[in-house]
mmCIF file of C-alpha atoms and ligand atoms in Angstrom:
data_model
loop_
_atom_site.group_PDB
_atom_site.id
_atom_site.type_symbol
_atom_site.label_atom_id
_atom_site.label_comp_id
_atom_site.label_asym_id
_atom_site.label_seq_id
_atom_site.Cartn_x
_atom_site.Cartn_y
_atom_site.Cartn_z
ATOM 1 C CA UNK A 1 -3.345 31.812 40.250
ATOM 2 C CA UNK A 2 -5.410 29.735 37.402
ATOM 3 C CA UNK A 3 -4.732 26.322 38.630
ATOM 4 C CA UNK A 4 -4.842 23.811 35.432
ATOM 5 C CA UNK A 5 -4.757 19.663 35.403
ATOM 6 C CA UNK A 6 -3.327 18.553 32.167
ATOM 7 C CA UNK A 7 -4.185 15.323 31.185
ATOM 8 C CA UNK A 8 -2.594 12.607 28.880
ATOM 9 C CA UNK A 9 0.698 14.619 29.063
ATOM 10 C CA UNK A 10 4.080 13.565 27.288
ATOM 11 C CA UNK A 11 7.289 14.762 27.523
ATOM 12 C CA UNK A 12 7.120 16.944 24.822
ATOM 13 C CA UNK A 13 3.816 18.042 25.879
ATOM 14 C CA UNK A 14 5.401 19.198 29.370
ATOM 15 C CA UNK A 15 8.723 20.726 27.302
ATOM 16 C CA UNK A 16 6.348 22.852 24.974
ATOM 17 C CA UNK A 17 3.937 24.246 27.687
ATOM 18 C CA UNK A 18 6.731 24.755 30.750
ATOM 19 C CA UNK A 19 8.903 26.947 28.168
ATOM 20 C CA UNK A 20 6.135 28.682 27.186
ATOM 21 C CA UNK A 21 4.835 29.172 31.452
ATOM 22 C CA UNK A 22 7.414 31.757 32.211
ATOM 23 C CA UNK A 23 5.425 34.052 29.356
ATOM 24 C CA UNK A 24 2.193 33.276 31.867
ATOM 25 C CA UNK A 25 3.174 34.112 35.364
ATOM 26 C CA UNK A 26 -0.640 33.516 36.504
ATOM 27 C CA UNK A 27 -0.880 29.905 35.539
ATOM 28 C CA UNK A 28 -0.076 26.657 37.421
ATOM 29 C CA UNK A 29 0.410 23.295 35.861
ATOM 30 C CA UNK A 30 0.191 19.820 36.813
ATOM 31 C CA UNK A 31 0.561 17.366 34.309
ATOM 32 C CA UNK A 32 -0.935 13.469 34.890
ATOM 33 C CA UNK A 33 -0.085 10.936 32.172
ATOM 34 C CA UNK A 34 -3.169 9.693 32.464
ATOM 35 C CA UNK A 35 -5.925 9.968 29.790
ATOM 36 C CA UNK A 36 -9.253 12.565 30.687
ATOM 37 C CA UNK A 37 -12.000 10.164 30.898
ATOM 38 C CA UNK A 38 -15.014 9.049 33.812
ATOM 39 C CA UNK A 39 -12.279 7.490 35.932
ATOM 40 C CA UNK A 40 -9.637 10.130 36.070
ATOM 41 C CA UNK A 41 -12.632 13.505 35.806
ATOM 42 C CA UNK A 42 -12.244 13.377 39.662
ATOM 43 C CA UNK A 43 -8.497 13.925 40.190
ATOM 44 C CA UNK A 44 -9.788 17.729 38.967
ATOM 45 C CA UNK A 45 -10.837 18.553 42.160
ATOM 46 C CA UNK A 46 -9.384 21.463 43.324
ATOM 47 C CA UNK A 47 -8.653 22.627 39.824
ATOM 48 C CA UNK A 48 -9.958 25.649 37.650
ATOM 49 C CA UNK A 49 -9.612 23.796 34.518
ATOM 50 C CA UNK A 50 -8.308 21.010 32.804
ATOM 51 C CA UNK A 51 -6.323 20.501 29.698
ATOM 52 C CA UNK A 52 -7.457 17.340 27.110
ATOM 53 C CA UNK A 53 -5.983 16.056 23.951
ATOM 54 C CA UNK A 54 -8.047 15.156 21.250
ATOM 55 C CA UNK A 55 -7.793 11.118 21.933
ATOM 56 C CA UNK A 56 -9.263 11.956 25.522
ATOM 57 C CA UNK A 57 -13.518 11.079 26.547
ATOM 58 C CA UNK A 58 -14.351 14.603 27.604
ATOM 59 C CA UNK A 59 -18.803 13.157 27.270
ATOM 60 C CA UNK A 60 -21.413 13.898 29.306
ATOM 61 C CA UNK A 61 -20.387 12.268 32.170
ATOM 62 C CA UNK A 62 -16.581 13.393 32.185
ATOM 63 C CA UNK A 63 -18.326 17.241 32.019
ATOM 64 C CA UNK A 64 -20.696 16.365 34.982
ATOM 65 C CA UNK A 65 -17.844 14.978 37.431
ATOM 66 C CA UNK A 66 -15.797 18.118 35.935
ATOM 67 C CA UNK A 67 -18.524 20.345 37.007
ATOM 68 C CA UNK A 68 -18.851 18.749 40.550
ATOM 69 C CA UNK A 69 -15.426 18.945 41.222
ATOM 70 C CA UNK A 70 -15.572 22.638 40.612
ATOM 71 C CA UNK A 71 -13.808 22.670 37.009
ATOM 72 C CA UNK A 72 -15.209 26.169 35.430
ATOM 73 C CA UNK A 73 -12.407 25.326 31.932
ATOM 74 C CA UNK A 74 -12.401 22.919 29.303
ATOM 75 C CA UNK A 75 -8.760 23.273 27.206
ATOM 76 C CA UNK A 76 -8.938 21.548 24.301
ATOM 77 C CA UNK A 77 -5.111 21.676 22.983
ATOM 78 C CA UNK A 78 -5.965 20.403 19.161
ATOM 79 C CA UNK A 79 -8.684 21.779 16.830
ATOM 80 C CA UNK A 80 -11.074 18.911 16.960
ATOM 81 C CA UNK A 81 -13.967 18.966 19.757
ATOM 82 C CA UNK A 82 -15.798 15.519 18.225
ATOM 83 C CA UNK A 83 -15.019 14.329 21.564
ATOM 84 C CA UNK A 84 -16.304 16.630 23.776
ATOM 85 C CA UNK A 85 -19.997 16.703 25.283
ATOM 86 C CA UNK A 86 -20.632 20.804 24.087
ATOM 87 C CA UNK A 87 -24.225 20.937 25.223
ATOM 88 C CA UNK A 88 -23.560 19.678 28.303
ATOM 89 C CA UNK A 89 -20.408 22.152 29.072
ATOM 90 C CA UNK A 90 -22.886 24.884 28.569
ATOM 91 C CA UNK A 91 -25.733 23.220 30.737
ATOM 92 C CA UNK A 92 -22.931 23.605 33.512
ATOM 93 C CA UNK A 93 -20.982 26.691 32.888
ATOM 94 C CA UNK A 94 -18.207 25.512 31.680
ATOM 95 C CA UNK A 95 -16.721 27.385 28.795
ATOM 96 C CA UNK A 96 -14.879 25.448 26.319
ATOM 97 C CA UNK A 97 -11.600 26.413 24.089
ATOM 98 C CA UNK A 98 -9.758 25.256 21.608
ATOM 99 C CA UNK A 99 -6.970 25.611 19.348
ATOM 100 C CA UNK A 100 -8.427 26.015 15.517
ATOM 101 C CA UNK A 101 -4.962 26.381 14.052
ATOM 102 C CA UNK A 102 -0.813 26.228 14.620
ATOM 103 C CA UNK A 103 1.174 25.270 11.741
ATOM 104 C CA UNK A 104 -0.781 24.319 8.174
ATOM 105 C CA UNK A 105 2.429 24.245 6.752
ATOM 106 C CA UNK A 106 3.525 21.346 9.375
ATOM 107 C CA UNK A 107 0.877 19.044 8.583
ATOM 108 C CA UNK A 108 1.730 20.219 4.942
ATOM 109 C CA UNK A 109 5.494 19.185 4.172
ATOM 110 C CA UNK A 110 4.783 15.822 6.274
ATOM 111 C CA UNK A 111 2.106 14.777 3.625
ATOM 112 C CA UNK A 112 5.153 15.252 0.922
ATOM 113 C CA UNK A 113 7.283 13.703 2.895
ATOM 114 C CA UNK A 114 4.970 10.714 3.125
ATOM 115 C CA UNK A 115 4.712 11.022 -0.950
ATOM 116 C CA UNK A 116 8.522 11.020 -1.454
ATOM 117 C CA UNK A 117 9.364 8.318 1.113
ATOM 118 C CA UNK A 118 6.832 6.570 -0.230
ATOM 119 C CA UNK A 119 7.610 7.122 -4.226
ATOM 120 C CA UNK A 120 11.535 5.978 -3.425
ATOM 121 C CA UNK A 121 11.204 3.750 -1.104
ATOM 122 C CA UNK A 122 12.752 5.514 1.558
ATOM 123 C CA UNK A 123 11.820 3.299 3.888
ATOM 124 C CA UNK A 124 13.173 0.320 2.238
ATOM 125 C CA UNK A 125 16.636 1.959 1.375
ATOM 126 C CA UNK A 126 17.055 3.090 4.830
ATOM 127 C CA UNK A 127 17.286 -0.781 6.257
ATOM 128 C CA UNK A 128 18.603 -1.890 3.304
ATOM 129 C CA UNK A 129 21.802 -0.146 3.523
ATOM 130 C CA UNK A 130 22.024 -1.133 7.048
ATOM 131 C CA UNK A 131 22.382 -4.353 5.873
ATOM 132 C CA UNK A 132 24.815 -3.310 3.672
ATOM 133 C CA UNK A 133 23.056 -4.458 0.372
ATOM 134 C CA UNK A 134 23.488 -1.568 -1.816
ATOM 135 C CA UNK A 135 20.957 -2.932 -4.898
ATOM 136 C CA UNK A 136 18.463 -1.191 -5.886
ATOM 137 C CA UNK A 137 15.604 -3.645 -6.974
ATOM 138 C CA UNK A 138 12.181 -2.574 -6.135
ATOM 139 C CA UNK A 139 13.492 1.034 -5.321
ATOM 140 C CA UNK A 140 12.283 2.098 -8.699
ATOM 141 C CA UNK A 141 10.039 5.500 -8.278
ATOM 142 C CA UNK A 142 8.768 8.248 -10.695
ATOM 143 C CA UNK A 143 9.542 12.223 -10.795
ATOM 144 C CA UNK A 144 7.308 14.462 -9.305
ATOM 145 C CA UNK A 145 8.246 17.467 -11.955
ATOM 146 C CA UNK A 146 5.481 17.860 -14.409
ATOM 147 C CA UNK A 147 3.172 15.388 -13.163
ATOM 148 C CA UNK A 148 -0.314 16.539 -11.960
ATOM 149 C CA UNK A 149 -1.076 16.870 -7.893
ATOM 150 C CA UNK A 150 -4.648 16.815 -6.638
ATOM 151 C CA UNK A 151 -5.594 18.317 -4.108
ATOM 152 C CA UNK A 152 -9.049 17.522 -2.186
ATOM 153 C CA UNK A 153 -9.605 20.553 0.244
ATOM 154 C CA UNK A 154 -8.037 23.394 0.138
ATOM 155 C CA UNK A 155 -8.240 25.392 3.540
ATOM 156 C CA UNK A 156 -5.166 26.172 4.900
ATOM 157 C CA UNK A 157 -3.172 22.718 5.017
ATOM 158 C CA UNK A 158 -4.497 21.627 1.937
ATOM 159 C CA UNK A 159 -3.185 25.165 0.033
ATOM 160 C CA UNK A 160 0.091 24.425 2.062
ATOM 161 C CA UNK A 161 0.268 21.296 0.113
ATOM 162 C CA UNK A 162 -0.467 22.785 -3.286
ATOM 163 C CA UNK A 163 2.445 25.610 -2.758
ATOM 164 C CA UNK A 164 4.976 23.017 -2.043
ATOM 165 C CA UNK A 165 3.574 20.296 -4.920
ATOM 166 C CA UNK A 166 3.804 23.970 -7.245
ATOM 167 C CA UNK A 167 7.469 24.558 -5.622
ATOM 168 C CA UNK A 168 8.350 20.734 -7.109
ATOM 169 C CA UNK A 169 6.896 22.079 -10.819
ATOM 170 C CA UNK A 170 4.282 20.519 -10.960
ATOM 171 C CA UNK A 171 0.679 21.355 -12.244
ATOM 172 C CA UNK A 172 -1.859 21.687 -9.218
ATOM 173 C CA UNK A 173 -5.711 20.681 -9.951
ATOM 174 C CA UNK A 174 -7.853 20.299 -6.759
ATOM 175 C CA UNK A 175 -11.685 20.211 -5.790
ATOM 176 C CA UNK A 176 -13.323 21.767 -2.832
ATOM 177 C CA UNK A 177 -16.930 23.506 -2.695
ATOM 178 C CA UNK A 178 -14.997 27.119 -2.098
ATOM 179 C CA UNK A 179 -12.213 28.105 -4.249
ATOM 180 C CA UNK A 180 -9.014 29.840 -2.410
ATOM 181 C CA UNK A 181 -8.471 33.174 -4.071
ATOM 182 C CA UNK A 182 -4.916 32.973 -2.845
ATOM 183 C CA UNK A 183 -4.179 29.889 -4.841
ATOM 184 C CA UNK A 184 -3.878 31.679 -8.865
ATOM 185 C CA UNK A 185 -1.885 28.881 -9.755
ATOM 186 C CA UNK A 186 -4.307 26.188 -9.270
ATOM 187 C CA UNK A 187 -7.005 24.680 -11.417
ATOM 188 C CA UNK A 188 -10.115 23.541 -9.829
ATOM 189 C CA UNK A 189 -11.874 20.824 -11.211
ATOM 190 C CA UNK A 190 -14.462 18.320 -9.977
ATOM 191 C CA UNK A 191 -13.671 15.521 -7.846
ATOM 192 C CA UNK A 192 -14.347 13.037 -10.814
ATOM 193 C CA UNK A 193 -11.962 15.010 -13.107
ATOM 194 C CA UNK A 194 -9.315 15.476 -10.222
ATOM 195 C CA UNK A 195 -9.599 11.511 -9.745
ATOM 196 C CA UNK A 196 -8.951 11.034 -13.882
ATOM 197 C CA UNK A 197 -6.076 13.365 -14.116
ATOM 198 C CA UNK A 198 -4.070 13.481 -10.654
ATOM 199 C CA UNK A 199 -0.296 11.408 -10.480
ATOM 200 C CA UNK A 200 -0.639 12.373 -6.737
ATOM 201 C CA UNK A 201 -3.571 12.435 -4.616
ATOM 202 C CA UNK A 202 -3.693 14.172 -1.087
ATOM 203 C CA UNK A 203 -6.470 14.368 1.025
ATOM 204 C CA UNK A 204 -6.600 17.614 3.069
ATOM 205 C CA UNK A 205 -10.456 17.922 3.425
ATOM 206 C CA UNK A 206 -11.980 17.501 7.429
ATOM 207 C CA UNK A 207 -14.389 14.139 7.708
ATOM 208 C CA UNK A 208 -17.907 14.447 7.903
ATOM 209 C CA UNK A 209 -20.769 12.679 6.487
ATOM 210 C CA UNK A 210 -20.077 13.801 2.992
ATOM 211 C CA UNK A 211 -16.425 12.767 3.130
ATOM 212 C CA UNK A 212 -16.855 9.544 4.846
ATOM 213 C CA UNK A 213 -15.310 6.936 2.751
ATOM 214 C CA UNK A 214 -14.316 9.443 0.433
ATOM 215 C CA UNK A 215 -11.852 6.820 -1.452
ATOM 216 C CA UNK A 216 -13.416 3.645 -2.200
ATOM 217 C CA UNK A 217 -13.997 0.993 -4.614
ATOM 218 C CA UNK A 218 -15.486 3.444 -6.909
ATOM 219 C CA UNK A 219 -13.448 6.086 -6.799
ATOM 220 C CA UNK A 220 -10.208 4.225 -6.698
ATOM 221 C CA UNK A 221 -11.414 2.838 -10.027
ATOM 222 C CA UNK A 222 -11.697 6.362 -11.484
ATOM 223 C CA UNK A 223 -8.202 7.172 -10.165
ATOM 224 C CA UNK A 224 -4.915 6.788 -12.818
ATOM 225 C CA UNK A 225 -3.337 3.444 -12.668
ATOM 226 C CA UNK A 226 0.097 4.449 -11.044
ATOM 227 C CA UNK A 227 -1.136 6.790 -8.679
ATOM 228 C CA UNK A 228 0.276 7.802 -5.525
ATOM 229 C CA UNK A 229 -2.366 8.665 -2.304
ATOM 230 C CA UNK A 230 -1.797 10.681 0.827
ATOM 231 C CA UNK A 231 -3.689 11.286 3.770
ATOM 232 C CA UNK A 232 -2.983 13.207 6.558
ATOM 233 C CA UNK A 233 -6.632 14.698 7.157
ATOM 234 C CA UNK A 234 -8.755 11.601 9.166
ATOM 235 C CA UNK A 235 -8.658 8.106 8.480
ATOM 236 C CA UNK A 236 -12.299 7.480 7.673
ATOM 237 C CA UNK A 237 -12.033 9.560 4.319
ATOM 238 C CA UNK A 238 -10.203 6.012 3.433
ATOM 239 C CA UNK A 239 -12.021 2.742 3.142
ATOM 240 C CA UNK A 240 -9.052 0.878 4.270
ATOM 241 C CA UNK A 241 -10.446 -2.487 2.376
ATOM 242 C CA UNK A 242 -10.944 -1.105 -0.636
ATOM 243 C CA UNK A 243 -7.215 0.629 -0.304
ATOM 244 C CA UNK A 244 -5.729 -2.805 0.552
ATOM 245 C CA UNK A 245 -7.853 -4.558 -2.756
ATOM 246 C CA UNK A 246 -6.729 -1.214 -5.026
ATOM 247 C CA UNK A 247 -2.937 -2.069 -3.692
ATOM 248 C CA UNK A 248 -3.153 -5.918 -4.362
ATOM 249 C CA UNK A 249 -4.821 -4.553 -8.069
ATOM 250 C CA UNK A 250 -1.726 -2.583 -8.781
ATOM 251 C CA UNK A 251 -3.614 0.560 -9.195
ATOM 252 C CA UNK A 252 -0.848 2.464 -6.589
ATOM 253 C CA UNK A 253 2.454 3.187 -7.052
ATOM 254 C CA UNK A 254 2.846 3.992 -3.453
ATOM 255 C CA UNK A 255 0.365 5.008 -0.477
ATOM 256 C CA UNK A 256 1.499 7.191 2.357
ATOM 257 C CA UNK A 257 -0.835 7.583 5.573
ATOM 258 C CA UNK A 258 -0.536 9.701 8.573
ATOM 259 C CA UNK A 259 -4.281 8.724 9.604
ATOM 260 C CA UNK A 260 -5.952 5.328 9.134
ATOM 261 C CA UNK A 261 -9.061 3.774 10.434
ATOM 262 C CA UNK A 262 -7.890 2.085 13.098
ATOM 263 C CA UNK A 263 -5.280 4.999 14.812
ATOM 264 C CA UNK A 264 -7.385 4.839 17.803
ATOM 265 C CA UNK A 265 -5.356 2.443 20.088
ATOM 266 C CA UNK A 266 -2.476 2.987 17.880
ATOM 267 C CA UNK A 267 -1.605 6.717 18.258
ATOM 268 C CA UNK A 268 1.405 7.705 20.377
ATOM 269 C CA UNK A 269 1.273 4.430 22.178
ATOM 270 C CA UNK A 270 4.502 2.151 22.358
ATOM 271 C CA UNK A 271 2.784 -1.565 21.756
ATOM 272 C CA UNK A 272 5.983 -3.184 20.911
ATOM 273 C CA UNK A 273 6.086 -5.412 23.066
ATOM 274 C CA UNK A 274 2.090 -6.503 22.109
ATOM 275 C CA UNK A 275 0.980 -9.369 19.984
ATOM 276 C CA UNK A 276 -1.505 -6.978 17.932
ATOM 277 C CA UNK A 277 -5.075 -8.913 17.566
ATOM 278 C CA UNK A 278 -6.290 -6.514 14.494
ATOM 279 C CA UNK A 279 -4.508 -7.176 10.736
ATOM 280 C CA UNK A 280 -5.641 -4.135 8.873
ATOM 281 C CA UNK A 281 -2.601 -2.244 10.236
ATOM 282 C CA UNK A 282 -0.331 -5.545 9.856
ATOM 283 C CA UNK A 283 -1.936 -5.822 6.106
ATOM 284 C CA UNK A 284 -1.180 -2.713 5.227
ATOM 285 C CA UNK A 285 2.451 -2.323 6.267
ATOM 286 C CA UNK A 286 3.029 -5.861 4.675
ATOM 287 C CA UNK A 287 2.984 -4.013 1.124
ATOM 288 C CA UNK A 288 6.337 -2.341 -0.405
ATOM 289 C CA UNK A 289 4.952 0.420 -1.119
ATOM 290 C CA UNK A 290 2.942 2.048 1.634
ATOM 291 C CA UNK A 291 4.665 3.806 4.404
ATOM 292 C CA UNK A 292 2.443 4.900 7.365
ATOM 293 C CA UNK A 293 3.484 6.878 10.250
ATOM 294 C CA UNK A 294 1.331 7.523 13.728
ATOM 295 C CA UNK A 295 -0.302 10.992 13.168
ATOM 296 C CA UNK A 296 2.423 13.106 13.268
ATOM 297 C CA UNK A 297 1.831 15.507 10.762
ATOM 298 C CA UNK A 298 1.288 17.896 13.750
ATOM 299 C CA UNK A 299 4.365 17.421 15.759
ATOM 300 C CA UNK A 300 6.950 19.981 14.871
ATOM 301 C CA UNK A 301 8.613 22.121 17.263
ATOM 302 C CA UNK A 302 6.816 25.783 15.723
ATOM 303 C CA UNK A 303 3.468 23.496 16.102
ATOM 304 C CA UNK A 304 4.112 22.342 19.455
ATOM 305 C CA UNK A 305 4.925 25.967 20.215
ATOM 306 C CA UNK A 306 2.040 27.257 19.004
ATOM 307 C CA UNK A 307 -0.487 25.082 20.488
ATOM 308 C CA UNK A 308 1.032 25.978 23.780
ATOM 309 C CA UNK A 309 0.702 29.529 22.983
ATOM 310 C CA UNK A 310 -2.472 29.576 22.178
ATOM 311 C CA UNK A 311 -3.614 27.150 25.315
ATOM 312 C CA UNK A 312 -2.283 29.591 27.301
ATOM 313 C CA UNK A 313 -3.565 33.014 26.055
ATOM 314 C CA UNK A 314 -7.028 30.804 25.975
ATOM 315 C CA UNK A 315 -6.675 30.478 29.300
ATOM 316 C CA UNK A 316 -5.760 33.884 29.925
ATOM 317 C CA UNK A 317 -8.994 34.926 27.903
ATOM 318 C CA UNK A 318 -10.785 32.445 31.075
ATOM 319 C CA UNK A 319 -9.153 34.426 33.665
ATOM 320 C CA UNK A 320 -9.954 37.851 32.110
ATOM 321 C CA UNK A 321 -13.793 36.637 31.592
ATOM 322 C CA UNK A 322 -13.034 37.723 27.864
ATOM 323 C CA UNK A 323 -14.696 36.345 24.666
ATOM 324 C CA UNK A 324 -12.270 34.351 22.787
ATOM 325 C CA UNK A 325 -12.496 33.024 18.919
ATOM 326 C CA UNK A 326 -10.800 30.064 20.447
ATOM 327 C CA UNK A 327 -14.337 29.548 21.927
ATOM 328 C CA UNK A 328 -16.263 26.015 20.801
ATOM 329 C CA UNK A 329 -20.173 26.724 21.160
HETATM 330 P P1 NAI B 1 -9.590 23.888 6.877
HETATM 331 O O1 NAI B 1 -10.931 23.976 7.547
HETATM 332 O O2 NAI B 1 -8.716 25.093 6.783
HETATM 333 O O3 NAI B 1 -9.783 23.318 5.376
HETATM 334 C C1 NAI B 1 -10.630 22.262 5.037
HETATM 335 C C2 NAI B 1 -11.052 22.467 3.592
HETATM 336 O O4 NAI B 1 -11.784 21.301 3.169
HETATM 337 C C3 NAI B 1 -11.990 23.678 3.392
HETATM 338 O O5 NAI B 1 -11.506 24.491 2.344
HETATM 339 C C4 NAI B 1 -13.331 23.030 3.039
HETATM 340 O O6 NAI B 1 -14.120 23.835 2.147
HETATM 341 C C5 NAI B 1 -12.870 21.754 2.367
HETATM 342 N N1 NAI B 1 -13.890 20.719 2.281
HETATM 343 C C6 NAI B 1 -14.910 20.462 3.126
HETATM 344 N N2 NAI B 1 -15.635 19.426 2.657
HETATM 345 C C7 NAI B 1 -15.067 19.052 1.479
HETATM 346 C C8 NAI B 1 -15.368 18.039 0.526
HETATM 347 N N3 NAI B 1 -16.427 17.249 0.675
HETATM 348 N N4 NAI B 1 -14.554 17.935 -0.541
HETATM 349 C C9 NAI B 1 -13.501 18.759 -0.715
HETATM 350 N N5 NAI B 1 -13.175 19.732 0.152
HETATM 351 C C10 NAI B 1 -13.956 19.867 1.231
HETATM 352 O O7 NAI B 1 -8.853 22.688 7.622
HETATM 353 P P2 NAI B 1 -7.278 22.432 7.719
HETATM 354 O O8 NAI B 1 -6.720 23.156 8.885
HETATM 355 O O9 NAI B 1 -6.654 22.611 6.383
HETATM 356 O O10 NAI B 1 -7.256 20.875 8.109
HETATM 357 C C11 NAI B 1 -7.670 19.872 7.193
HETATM 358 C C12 NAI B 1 -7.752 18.538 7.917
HETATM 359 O O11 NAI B 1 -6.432 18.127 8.300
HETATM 360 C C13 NAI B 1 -8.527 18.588 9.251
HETATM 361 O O12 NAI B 1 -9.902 18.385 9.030
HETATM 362 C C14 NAI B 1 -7.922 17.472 10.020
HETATM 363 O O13 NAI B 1 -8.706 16.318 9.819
HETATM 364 C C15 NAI B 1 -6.550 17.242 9.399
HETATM 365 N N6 NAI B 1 -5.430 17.481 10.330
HETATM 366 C C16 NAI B 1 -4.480 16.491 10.463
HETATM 367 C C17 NAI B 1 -3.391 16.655 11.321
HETATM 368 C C18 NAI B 1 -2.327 15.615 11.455
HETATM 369 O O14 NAI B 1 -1.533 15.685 12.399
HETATM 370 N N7 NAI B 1 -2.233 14.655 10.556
HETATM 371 C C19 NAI B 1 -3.266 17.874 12.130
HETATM 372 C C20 NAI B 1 -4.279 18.882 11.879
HETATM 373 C C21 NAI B 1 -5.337 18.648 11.024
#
C-alpha cells in the first residue's frame, strides 16, 4: 500500500481524489489542511510521498526534512513546479511529478466569462436587482460580434480562447513565437500590431523573464482606447500600477482578472473577517468596471477530475518504478 500525506487539502480537494481512490485500490490517503512547508515537512514521517499544491514551500529545506523522514514522492497536483527545490529532489532520490495539463478549455471559457461579466456589468446588475433598482445607468457594454480578439499565447488554453472568441464571430489575431497549425482561422501578427488592432485582449502566455510586466505603461498606450483585458495566465504579466493609471485614463472599457500580483495571501483564503493592510486589491475592485475573481479558472468539476486522475496514475507510475512524462527534471 503507497501511503500518501496530502497537504493544504480542501473539501473539494478530498471529494475529487476519494471518488477517484476506489479506481486505485493500492493507495492510502490522509489529507492535513495544513500548507507543505519547513514546519509541517515532518508530519511525513511514515509516508511514501506527499501531495503539494502549487501555493505550498516545497525548497531545499522542505525536500531535506522530506528525505529524512523517508518521503521517496513529490506530487505536485498543478502544472507549475516554480516552487519546488528540483536539484535538491534529485540530490536525494526523490522523484518528482506533476500534472502538465487537465482542462485548457476550463481555464478557457472562465477568461470569457471574465470578458462578458466584465463588458455588462454583470457584477453590478446582479446586486443591483437585489436591491430592486431595475435602471440601467452605467450598465452600458459593447458587442463582441465582429470586433477583433487578441490573443497572446496560444498553447492549449490560449487556442481554447480563440475557438470560443471565433464561436462569438469574431476575427481572432494573436502573437506567440510558434504558430498553432490547428488554429486556420487565426491571424498572427506581432505583439505591437495585436496591441493596435485588438477590442479584447487575453493573456494566455506562461510568465517568465520575457513576459514579466508584459502590459505596462507602454504597451497600454499602444492598446485601442476602449479595450477590454483578461488575464487568467500569472499576475506578473500585469503591472498592476500601470493597469490602475490606464483605468483612471479611460483607456479600458472593462478589465477582468483571474491572477493579479498580489494573489499570494489572497488565493482560496476566506479573509472576511480581516482589515486588509495592502490597497492594490482594494484599488482595483473600487473601479466599475473590473471584476476579479481568486484564480479559479482551474476549478471545474472535469478539471478537478482530471488532476486527480492524473495524481493518481503518477503515483501508480512511483509504485511501478516506471518513467512517467508527468516527470519534472
Ligand atoms: P502552454 O504551454 O500550452 O501555452 C503557452 C503558450 O505561450 C505557448 O504557445 C508559448 O509558445 C507561448 N508563449 C511563450 N512565451 C510567449 C511570449 N513571450 N509571448 C507570447 N506567447 C508566448 O500553456 P497553457 O496550458 O495554455 O497555459 C497558459 C498559462 O495559463 C500558464 O502558463 C499558466 O500561467 C496559466 N494557467 C492559469 C490557470 C488558472 O487557474 N487561472 C490554470 C492553468 C494555467
Amino acid at each position: 500500500m503507497l501511503k500518501i500525506l496530502f497537504y493544504d487539502a480542501k473539501s473539494y480537494d478530498k471529494d475529487s481524489f476519494n471518488r477517484e481512490l476506489a479506481n486505485f485500490p493500492e493507495i492510502q490517503i490522509d489529507y492535513l489542511k495544513s500548507e507543505l512547508g519547513p514546519s509541517t515537512a515532518k508530519l511525513a514521517k511514515g509516508y511514501d510521498a506527499v501531495c503539494a499544491f502549487v501555493s505550498c514551500d516545497v525548497g531545499t529545506e522542505t525536500v531535506e526534512i522530506l528525505h529524512q523522514s523517508g518521503v521517496g514522492l513529490i506530487l505536485m497536483r498543478c502544472a507549475g513546479f516554480n516552487n519546488v527545490d528540483i536539484e535538491k529532489a534529485k540530490a536525494c532520490g526523490i522523484r518528482v511529478l506533476r500534472v502538465p495539463g487537465y482542462s485548457p478549455e476550463a481555464v478557457a471559457e472562465h477568461a470569457m466569462a471574465l470578458a462578458l461579466a466584465a463588458n455588462r456589468k454583470i457584477h453590478k446588475a446582479y446586486v443591483r436587482v437585489r436591491e430592486n433598482d431595475f435602471s440601467l445607468g452605467g450598465m452600458l457594454g459593447r458587442n463582441f460580434y465582429q470586433k477583433t480578439a487578441g490573443i497572446v499565447g496560444t498553447g492549449k488554453i490560449g487556442a481554447a480562447m480563440a475557438r470560443i472568441c471565433h464561436g462569438f464571430g469574431m476575427k481572432v489575431i494573436a502573437y506567440d513565437q510558434y504558430q498553432n497549425p490547428s488554429l486556420d482561422f487565426v491571424t498572427y501578427v506581432t505583439m505591437d500590431e495585436l496591441l493596435a488592432q485588438s477590442d479584447l485582449i487575453s493573456l494566455h502566455c506562461p510568465l517568465t523573464d520575457e513576459t514579466y510586466h508584459l502590459i505596462s505603461r507602454e504597451t497600454i498606450q499602444k492598446m485601442k482606447d476602449g479595450v477590454i483585458l483578461v488575464n487568467t495566465s500569472r499576475g506578473g504579466l500585469v503591472k498592476t500600477d500601470d493597469l490602475i493609471e490606464g483605468i483612471r485614463a479611460r483607456k479600458f472599457s472593462a478589465v477582468g482578472l483571474d491572477v493579479y500580483e498580489e494573489e499570494k495571501k489572497n488565493v482560496f483564503e476566506d479573509r472576511s473577517d480581516e482589515i486588509l493592510e495592502s490597497s492594490v486589491t482594494a484599488r482595483l475592485l473600487s473601479f466599475p468596471n473590473v471584476v476579479i475573481t481568486s484564480h479559479q479558472g482551474f476549478f471545474t468539476q472535469e478539471a478537478l477530475a482530471a488532476i486527480s486522475q492524473t495524481t493518481l496514475s503518477n503515483a501508480m507510475a512511483y509504485v511501478n518504478k516506471e518513467a512517467s512524462v508527468n516527470e519534472v527534471e
